[in-house]
PDB file of C-alpha atoms in Angstrom:
ATOM      1  CA  GLU A1376       0.113 -15.918  17.632  1.00 80.00           C
ATOM      2  CA  PRO A1377       2.475 -13.318  19.140  1.00 85.00           C
ATOM      3  CA  GLU A1378       3.944 -10.837  16.711  1.00 94.00           C
ATOM      4  CA  VAL A1379       6.342  -7.932  16.538  1.00 97.00           C
ATOM      5  CA  THR A1380       4.632  -4.580  16.072  1.00 97.00           C
ATOM      6  CA  GLN A1381       6.111  -1.330  14.805  1.00 98.00           C
ATOM      7  CA  THR A1382       4.973   2.292  14.809  1.00 97.00           C
ATOM      8  CA  PRO A1383       4.522   4.397  12.838  1.00 97.00           C
ATOM      9  CA  SER A1384       3.925   2.486   9.622  1.00 97.00           C
ATOM     10  CA  HIS A1385       5.017   5.535   7.619  1.00 97.00           C
ATOM     11  CA  GLN A1386       7.118   8.549   8.592  1.00 97.00           C
ATOM     12  CA  VAL A1387       7.945  11.551   6.451  1.00 98.00           C
ATOM     13  CA  THR A1388      10.553  13.955   7.790  1.00 98.00           C
ATOM     14  CA  GLN A1389      12.755  16.796   6.676  1.00 98.00           C
ATOM     15  CA  MET A1390      16.488  16.291   6.288  1.00 97.00           C
ATOM     16  CA  GLY A1391      18.286  17.081   9.526  1.00 97.00           C
ATOM     17  CA  GLN A1392      15.338  16.233  11.739  1.00 98.00           C
ATOM     18  CA  GLU A1393      15.379  13.545  14.406  1.00 98.00           C
ATOM     19  CA  VAL A1394      13.120  10.523  14.102  1.00 98.00           C
ATOM     20  CA  ILE A1395      12.297   7.760  16.554  1.00 98.00           C
ATOM     21  CA  LEU A1396      11.032   4.446  15.272  1.00 98.00           C
ATOM     22  CA  ARG A1397       9.252   2.256  17.767  1.00 97.00           C
ATOM     23  CA  CYS A1398       8.953  -1.494  18.102  1.00 97.00           C
ATOM     24  CA  VAL A1399       7.276  -3.849  20.519  1.00 97.00           C
ATOM     25  CA  PRO A1400       9.094  -7.202  20.295  1.00 96.00           C
ATOM     26  CA  ILE A1401       7.516 -10.526  21.199  1.00 95.00           C
ATOM     27  CA  SER A1402       7.166 -10.480  24.963  1.00 91.00           C
ATOM     28  CA  ASN A1403       9.388 -13.376  26.026  1.00 89.00           C
ATOM     29  CA  HIS A1404      12.136 -12.695  23.492  1.00 93.00           C
ATOM     30  CA  LEU A1405      15.545 -11.583  24.666  1.00 91.00           C
ATOM     31  CA  TYR A1406      17.345 -10.547  21.479  1.00 94.00           C
ATOM     32  CA  PHE A1407      16.301  -7.507  19.463  1.00 96.00           C
ATOM     33  CA  TYR A1408      17.395  -6.243  16.085  1.00 97.00           C
ATOM     34  CA  TRP A1409      17.011  -3.420  13.605  1.00 98.00           C
ATOM     35  CA  TYR A1410      17.416  -4.012   9.889  1.00 98.00           C
ATOM     36  CA  ARG A1411      16.770  -1.672   7.010  1.00 98.00           C
ATOM     37  CA  GLN A1412      15.934  -2.153   3.351  1.00 98.00           C
ATOM     38  CA  ILE A1413      16.451   0.589   0.822  1.00 97.00           C
ATOM     39  CA  LEU A1414      13.939   0.291  -2.011  1.00 94.00           C
ATOM     40  CA  GLY A1415      14.938  -2.498  -4.376  1.00 91.00           C
ATOM     41  CA  GLN A1416      17.940  -3.531  -2.303  1.00 94.00           C
ATOM     42  CA  LYS A1417      18.725  -6.259   0.199  1.00 95.00           C
ATOM     43  CA  VAL A1418      17.742  -6.408   3.847  1.00 97.00           C
ATOM     44  CA  GLU A1419      20.730  -4.993   5.770  1.00 96.00           C
ATOM     45  CA  PHE A1420      21.633  -5.540   9.401  1.00 96.00           C
ATOM     46  CA  LEU A1421      21.958  -2.424  11.550  1.00 97.00           C
ATOM     47  CA  VAL A1422      22.229  -3.466  15.177  1.00 97.00           C
ATOM     48  CA  SER A1423      21.502  -6.194  17.694  1.00 95.00           C
ATOM     49  CA  PHE A1424      20.628  -5.647  21.334  1.00 95.00           C
ATOM     50  CA  TYR A1425      20.770  -8.057  24.249  1.00 92.00           C
ATOM     51  CA  ASN A1426      20.727  -7.641  27.995  1.00 90.00           C
ATOM     52  CA  ASN A1427      20.223  -3.887  27.676  1.00 90.00           C
ATOM     53  CA  GLU A1428      23.221  -3.240  25.524  1.00 93.00           C
ATOM     54  CA  ILE A1429      24.301  -3.328  21.903  1.00 95.00           C
ATOM     55  CA  SER A1430      25.841  -6.706  21.073  1.00 93.00           C
ATOM     56  CA  GLU A1431      26.680  -6.143  17.398  1.00 93.00           C
ATOM     57  CA  LYS A1432      26.427  -3.251  14.980  1.00 94.00           C
ATOM     58  CA  SER A1433      27.190  -2.796  11.317  1.00 93.00           C
ATOM     59  CA  GLU A1434      29.117  -0.060   9.565  1.00 93.00           C
ATOM     60  CA  ILE A1435      25.803   1.578   8.698  1.00 95.00           C
ATOM     61  CA  PHE A1436      25.043   2.116  12.383  1.00 96.00           C
ATOM     62  CA  ASP A1437      27.128   5.234  12.897  1.00 94.00           C
ATOM     63  CA  ASP A1438      26.927   7.938  15.572  1.00 95.00           C
ATOM     64  CA  GLN A1439      23.679   9.258  14.089  1.00 96.00           C
ATOM     65  CA  PHE A1440      21.913   6.099  15.213  1.00 98.00           C
ATOM     66  CA  SER A1441      21.049   4.934  18.700  1.00 97.00           C
ATOM     67  CA  VAL A1442      18.845   2.258  20.209  1.00 97.00           C
ATOM     68  CA  GLU A1443      17.110   2.059  23.511  1.00 95.00           C
ATOM     69  CA  ARG A1444      14.844  -0.221  25.457  1.00 92.00           C
ATOM     70  CA  PRO A1445      13.215   2.402  27.676  1.00 86.00           C
ATOM     71  CA  ASP A1446      10.877  -0.013  29.440  1.00 86.00           C
ATOM     72  CA  GLY A1447      10.065  -3.704  29.483  1.00 78.00           C
ATOM     73  CA  SER A1448       8.233  -3.711  26.171  1.00 87.00           C
ATOM     74  CA  ASN A1449       9.450  -1.044  23.744  1.00 93.00           C
ATOM     75  CA  PHE A1450      12.592  -1.040  21.625  1.00 96.00           C
ATOM     76  CA  THR A1451      13.402   2.156  19.758  1.00 97.00           C
ATOM     77  CA  LEU A1452      15.714   3.283  16.975  1.00 98.00           C
ATOM     78  CA  LYS A1453      16.612   6.963  16.916  1.00 98.00           C
ATOM     79  CA  ILE A1454      18.187   8.728  13.964  1.00 98.00           C
ATOM     80  CA  ARG A1455      19.511  12.040  15.248  1.00 96.00           C
ATOM     81  CA  SER A1456      19.882  14.057  12.068  1.00 95.00           C
ATOM     82  CA  THR A1457      18.311  12.345   9.112  1.00 97.00           C
ATOM     83  CA  LYS A1458      19.898  12.343   5.675  1.00 97.00           C
ATOM     84  CA  LEU A1459      18.265  11.711   2.312  1.00 97.00           C
ATOM     85  CA  GLU A1460      19.995   8.330   2.120  1.00 97.00           C
ATOM     86  CA  ASP A1461      18.293   7.221   5.351  1.00 97.00           C
ATOM     87  CA  SER A1462      15.071   6.794   3.369  1.00 98.00           C
ATOM     88  CA  ALA A1463      14.247   3.090   3.628  1.00 98.00           C
ATOM     89  CA  MET A1464      12.032   0.500   5.270  1.00 98.00           C
ATOM     90  CA  TYR A1465      13.189  -0.149   8.813  1.00 98.00           C
ATOM     91  CA  PHE A1466      12.400  -3.547  10.262  1.00 98.00           C
ATOM     92  CA  CYS A1467      12.539  -4.510  13.899  1.00 98.00           C
ATOM     93  CA  ALA A1468      13.039  -8.181  14.737  1.00 97.00           C
ATOM     94  CA  SER A1469      13.244 -10.268  17.861  1.00 96.00           C
ATOM     95  CA  ARG A1470      14.138 -13.817  18.773  1.00 93.00           C
ATOM     96  CA  GLY A1471      13.926 -16.098  21.747  1.00 89.00           C
ATOM     97  CA  GLY A1472      16.266 -18.992  22.407  1.00 79.00           C
ATOM     98  CA  LEU A1473      16.197 -20.381  18.877  1.00 82.00           C
ATOM     99  CA  GLU A1474      17.839 -18.907  15.812  1.00 85.00           C
ATOM    100  CA  THR A1475      14.677 -17.740  14.057  1.00 91.00           C
ATOM    101  CA  LEU A1476      14.107 -14.020  13.715  1.00 95.00           C
ATOM    102  CA  TYR A1477      10.569 -12.665  13.856  1.00 96.00           C
ATOM    103  CA  PHE A1478      10.212  -9.450  11.918  1.00 97.00           C
ATOM    104  CA  GLY A1479       7.751  -6.628  12.344  1.00 97.00           C
ATOM    105  CA  PRO A1480       5.822  -5.080   9.442  1.00 97.00           C
ATOM    106  CA  GLY A1481       8.309  -2.240   9.098  1.00 98.00           C
ATOM    107  CA  THR A1482       8.308   1.552   9.153  1.00 98.00           C
ATOM    108  CA  ARG A1483       8.679   3.270   5.813  1.00 98.00           C
ATOM    109  CA  LEU A1484      10.852   6.351   6.372  1.00 98.00           C
ATOM    110  CA  LEU A1485      11.009   9.061   3.745  1.00 98.00           C
ATOM    111  CA  VAL A1486      13.492  11.902   4.226  1.00 98.00           C
ATOM    112  CA  LEU A1487      12.840  14.979   2.112  1.00 97.00           C
TER     113      LEU A1487
ATOM    114  CA  SER B 632      35.018 -10.967   1.869  1.00 78.00           C
ATOM    115  CA  GLN B 633      31.905 -12.900   2.785  1.00 81.00           C
ATOM    116  CA  LYS B 634      29.207 -13.078   0.143  1.00 90.00           C
ATOM    117  CA  ILE B 635      25.754 -14.581  -0.167  1.00 94.00           C
ATOM    118  CA  GLU B 636      24.594 -14.827  -3.754  1.00 95.00           C
ATOM    119  CA  GLN B 637      21.098 -15.432  -5.003  1.00 96.00           C
ATOM    120  CA  ASN B 638      19.882 -15.097  -8.559  1.00 88.00           C
ATOM    121  CA  SER B 639      18.694 -11.524  -8.859  1.00 83.00           C
ATOM    122  CA  GLU B 640      16.618 -12.339 -11.940  1.00 88.00           C
ATOM    123  CA  ALA B 641      13.007 -13.245 -11.310  1.00 92.00           C
ATOM    124  CA  LEU B 642      12.041 -16.878 -11.671  1.00 96.00           C
ATOM    125  CA  ASN B 643       8.814 -17.341 -13.617  1.00 97.00           C
ATOM    126  CA  ILE B 644       7.118 -20.726 -13.503  1.00 96.00           C
ATOM    127  CA  GLN B 645       3.745 -22.243 -14.244  1.00 97.00           C
ATOM    128  CA  GLU B 646       1.376 -23.207 -11.456  1.00 98.00           C
ATOM    129  CA  GLY B 647       1.845 -26.826 -10.406  1.00 97.00           C
ATOM    130  CA  LYS B 648       5.526 -26.968 -11.343  1.00 97.00           C
ATOM    131  CA  THR B 649       8.435 -27.167  -8.906  1.00 98.00           C
ATOM    132  CA  ALA B 650      10.348 -23.962  -8.262  1.00 97.00           C
ATOM    133  CA  THR B 651      14.039 -24.280  -7.397  1.00 97.00           C
ATOM    134  CA  LEU B 652      15.957 -21.347  -5.983  1.00 97.00           C
ATOM    135  CA  THR B 653      19.690 -21.263  -5.337  1.00 97.00           C
ATOM    136  CA  CYS B 654      21.794 -19.696  -2.614  1.00 97.00           C
ATOM    137  CA  ASN B 655      25.584 -19.744  -2.926  1.00 97.00           C
ATOM    138  CA  TYR B 656      27.968 -18.417  -0.327  1.00 95.00           C
ATOM    139  CA  THR B 657      31.672 -17.720  -0.032  1.00 92.00           C
ATOM    140  CA  ASN B 658      33.934 -17.306   2.978  1.00 87.00           C
ATOM    141  CA  TYR B 659      31.350 -18.581   5.425  1.00 86.00           C
ATOM    142  CA  SER B 660      31.507 -21.708   7.551  1.00 85.00           C
ATOM    143  CA  PRO B 661      27.906 -21.707   8.684  1.00 87.00           C
ATOM    144  CA  ALA B 662      26.530 -24.024  11.308  1.00 87.00           C
ATOM    145  CA  TYR B 663      23.117 -23.489   9.707  1.00 91.00           C
ATOM    146  CA  LEU B 664      21.342 -21.630   6.933  1.00 94.00           C
ATOM    147  CA  GLN B 665      17.877 -20.086   6.956  1.00 96.00           C
ATOM    148  CA  TRP B 666      15.291 -19.305   4.292  1.00 98.00           C
ATOM    149  CA  TYR B 667      12.760 -16.480   4.599  1.00 98.00           C
ATOM    150  CA  ARG B 668       9.902 -15.253   2.463  1.00 98.00           C
ATOM    151  CA  GLN B 669       9.319 -11.548   1.850  1.00 98.00           C
ATOM    152  CA  ASP B 670       6.215 -10.060   0.288  1.00 97.00           C
ATOM    153  CA  PRO B 671       6.307  -6.507  -1.142  1.00 94.00           C
ATOM    154  CA  GLY B 672       6.355  -3.880   1.607  1.00 93.00           C
ATOM    155  CA  ARG B 673       6.413  -6.505   4.374  1.00 95.00           C
ATOM    156  CA  GLY B 674       9.025  -7.912   6.720  1.00 96.00           C
ATOM    157  CA  PRO B 675      10.734 -11.261   6.056  1.00 97.00           C
ATOM    158  CA  VAL B 676       8.951 -14.340   7.392  1.00 97.00           C
ATOM    159  CA  PHE B 677      10.941 -17.383   8.512  1.00 96.00           C
ATOM    160  CA  LEU B 678      10.361 -20.577   6.553  1.00 97.00           C
ATOM    161  CA  LEU B 679      13.062 -23.166   7.257  1.00 96.00           C
ATOM    162  CA  LEU B 680      16.392 -23.640   8.992  1.00 95.00           C
ATOM    163  CA  ILE B 681      18.822 -26.367   7.947  1.00 95.00           C
ATOM    164  CA  ARG B 682      21.911 -27.310   9.956  1.00 93.00           C
ATOM    165  CA  GLU B 683      25.308 -28.218   8.530  1.00 90.00           C
ATOM    166  CA  ASN B 684      24.873 -31.879   9.442  1.00 90.00           C
ATOM    167  CA  GLU B 685      21.499 -32.074   7.662  1.00 92.00           C
ATOM    168  CA  LYS B 686      21.493 -32.754   3.945  1.00 87.00           C
ATOM    169  CA  GLU B 687      17.806 -32.061   3.468  1.00 96.00           C
ATOM    170  CA  LYS B 688      14.849 -30.632   5.338  1.00 96.00           C
ATOM    171  CA  ARG B 689      11.164 -30.638   4.411  1.00 97.00           C
ATOM    172  CA  LYS B 690       8.110 -28.706   5.525  1.00 95.00           C
ATOM    173  CA  GLU B 691       4.886 -29.342   3.667  1.00 96.00           C
ATOM    174  CA  ARG B 692       5.603 -28.380   0.014  1.00 98.00           C
ATOM    175  CA  LEU B 693       8.994 -26.879   0.862  1.00 98.00           C
ATOM    176  CA  LYS B 694      12.317 -28.679   0.680  1.00 98.00           C
ATOM    177  CA  VAL B 695      15.764 -27.294   1.435  1.00 98.00           C
ATOM    178  CA  THR B 696      19.119 -28.924   0.757  1.00 97.00           C
ATOM    179  CA  PHE B 697      22.466 -27.838   2.130  1.00 95.00           C
ATOM    180  CA  ASP B 698      25.789 -28.817   0.586  1.00 93.00           C
ATOM    181  CA  THR B 699      28.649 -27.435   2.669  1.00 91.00           C
ATOM    182  CA  THR B 700      31.206 -28.750   0.156  1.00 92.00           C
ATOM    183  CA  LEU B 701      29.643 -26.860  -2.738  1.00 94.00           C
ATOM    184  CA  LYS B 702      28.729 -24.002  -0.366  1.00 94.00           C
ATOM    185  CA  GLN B 703      25.232 -24.036  -1.718  1.00 95.00           C
ATOM    186  CA  SER B 704      21.643 -24.407  -0.593  1.00 96.00           C
ATOM    187  CA  LEU B 705      18.721 -25.203  -2.855  1.00 97.00           C
ATOM    188  CA  PHE B 706      15.162 -24.246  -1.955  1.00 98.00           C
ATOM    189  CA  HIS B 707      12.340 -26.131  -3.666  1.00 98.00           C
ATOM    190  CA  ILE B 708       8.617 -25.435  -3.713  1.00 98.00           C
ATOM    191  CA  THR B 709       6.670 -28.352  -5.158  1.00 98.00           C
ATOM    192  CA  ALA B 710       3.202 -28.030  -6.700  1.00 98.00           C
ATOM    193  CA  SER B 711       3.688 -24.272  -6.787  1.00 98.00           C
ATOM    194  CA  GLN B 712       0.711 -21.936  -6.473  1.00 97.00           C
ATOM    195  CA  PRO B 713       0.227 -18.259  -7.405  1.00 97.00           C
ATOM    196  CA  ALA B 714       0.153 -17.551  -3.642  1.00 98.00           C
ATOM    197  CA  ASP B 715       3.795 -18.699  -3.506  1.00 98.00           C
ATOM    198  CA  SER B 716       4.771 -15.627  -5.540  1.00 98.00           C
ATOM    199  CA  ALA B 717       7.159 -13.616  -3.357  1.00 98.00           C
ATOM    200  CA  THR B 718      10.845 -12.925  -2.849  1.00 97.00           C
ATOM    201  CA  TYR B 719      12.776 -15.677  -1.098  1.00 98.00           C
ATOM    202  CA  LEU B 720      15.824 -14.795   0.969  1.00 98.00           C
ATOM    203  CA  CYS B 721      18.551 -17.005   2.313  1.00 97.00           C
ATOM    204  CA  ALA B 722      20.412 -15.933   5.429  1.00 96.00           C
ATOM    205  CA  LEU B 723      23.617 -16.882   7.202  1.00 93.00           C
ATOM    206  CA  ARG B 724      25.246 -15.813  10.414  1.00 86.00           C
ATOM    207  CA  ASP B 725      28.503 -14.099   9.509  1.00 76.00           C
ATOM    208  CA  ALA B 726      31.842 -13.828  11.290  1.00 70.00           C
ATOM    209  CA  GLY B 727      30.487 -10.975  13.376  1.00 68.00           C
ATOM    210  CA  ASN B 728      27.540 -13.126  14.457  1.00 72.00           C
ATOM    211  CA  MET B 729      25.102 -10.971  12.503  1.00 85.00           C
ATOM    212  CA  LEU B 730      22.370 -12.695  10.497  1.00 91.00           C
ATOM    213  CA  THR B 731      23.093 -11.544   6.950  1.00 93.00           C
ATOM    214  CA  PHE B 732      20.653 -11.855   4.074  1.00 96.00           C
ATOM    215  CA  GLY B 733      21.217 -12.517   0.424  1.00 96.00           C
ATOM    216  CA  GLY B 734      19.637 -10.230  -2.117  1.00 96.00           C
ATOM    217  CA  GLY B 735      16.745 -12.611  -2.646  1.00 97.00           C
ATOM    218  CA  THR B 736      15.155 -14.183  -5.700  1.00 97.00           C
ATOM    219  CA  ARG B 737      11.710 -13.106  -6.815  1.00 97.00           C
ATOM    220  CA  LEU B 738       9.430 -16.002  -7.712  1.00 98.00           C
ATOM    221  CA  MET B 739       6.400 -15.475  -9.933  1.00 97.00           C
ATOM    222  CA  VAL B 740       3.979 -18.389 -10.266  1.00 98.00           C
ATOM    223  CA  LYS B 741       1.565 -17.969 -13.147  1.00 96.00           C
ATOM    224  CA  PRO B 742      -1.871 -19.607 -13.106  1.00 94.00           C
TER     225      PRO B 742
END
């Protein structure tokens, strides 16, 4: 069964550093998402991406964040200058024509 | 403001019993509601979607009801098993068209 994959599984970085989280969505899906989950808290929407542009973004997704689909398979989330409060699990998700989201296993980001 | 509320307290039940989880929402007029399962350290996994014109939906041991008057969905797991232990999330598409999750309810099924 096709699945969403994410790399790396864990990332430790110093405050102020840039990180890039990578995702490979399911191949025939058209809609892509990033969510995050701070430890013990709810899954929060960050951004959705369709037709090579951002379609929705939340208040969390400020100028420090950017997304890109550099080729036909990868979907990336970049955090330009990480802050301590960016420490969280970051989940990529994709969907096809139906409403169901398929989530990846997540990247655990720790900012020191 | 829009809210999705799930019981934040863990639900502990005995194996074989029926687990019932509640999702209440305010200031939404959803065309459908979704339920996901999340295991520790893993991404949510889709379970069921129920549309506003459906009162009930079943999938194997799972049953979901949707009452748009009460603004509530109930999620039932019959003949529960220890493997059903997880956090269960309900999700709605909000005014901005983003799929928004409730805080989830942790279910613990004891053998």
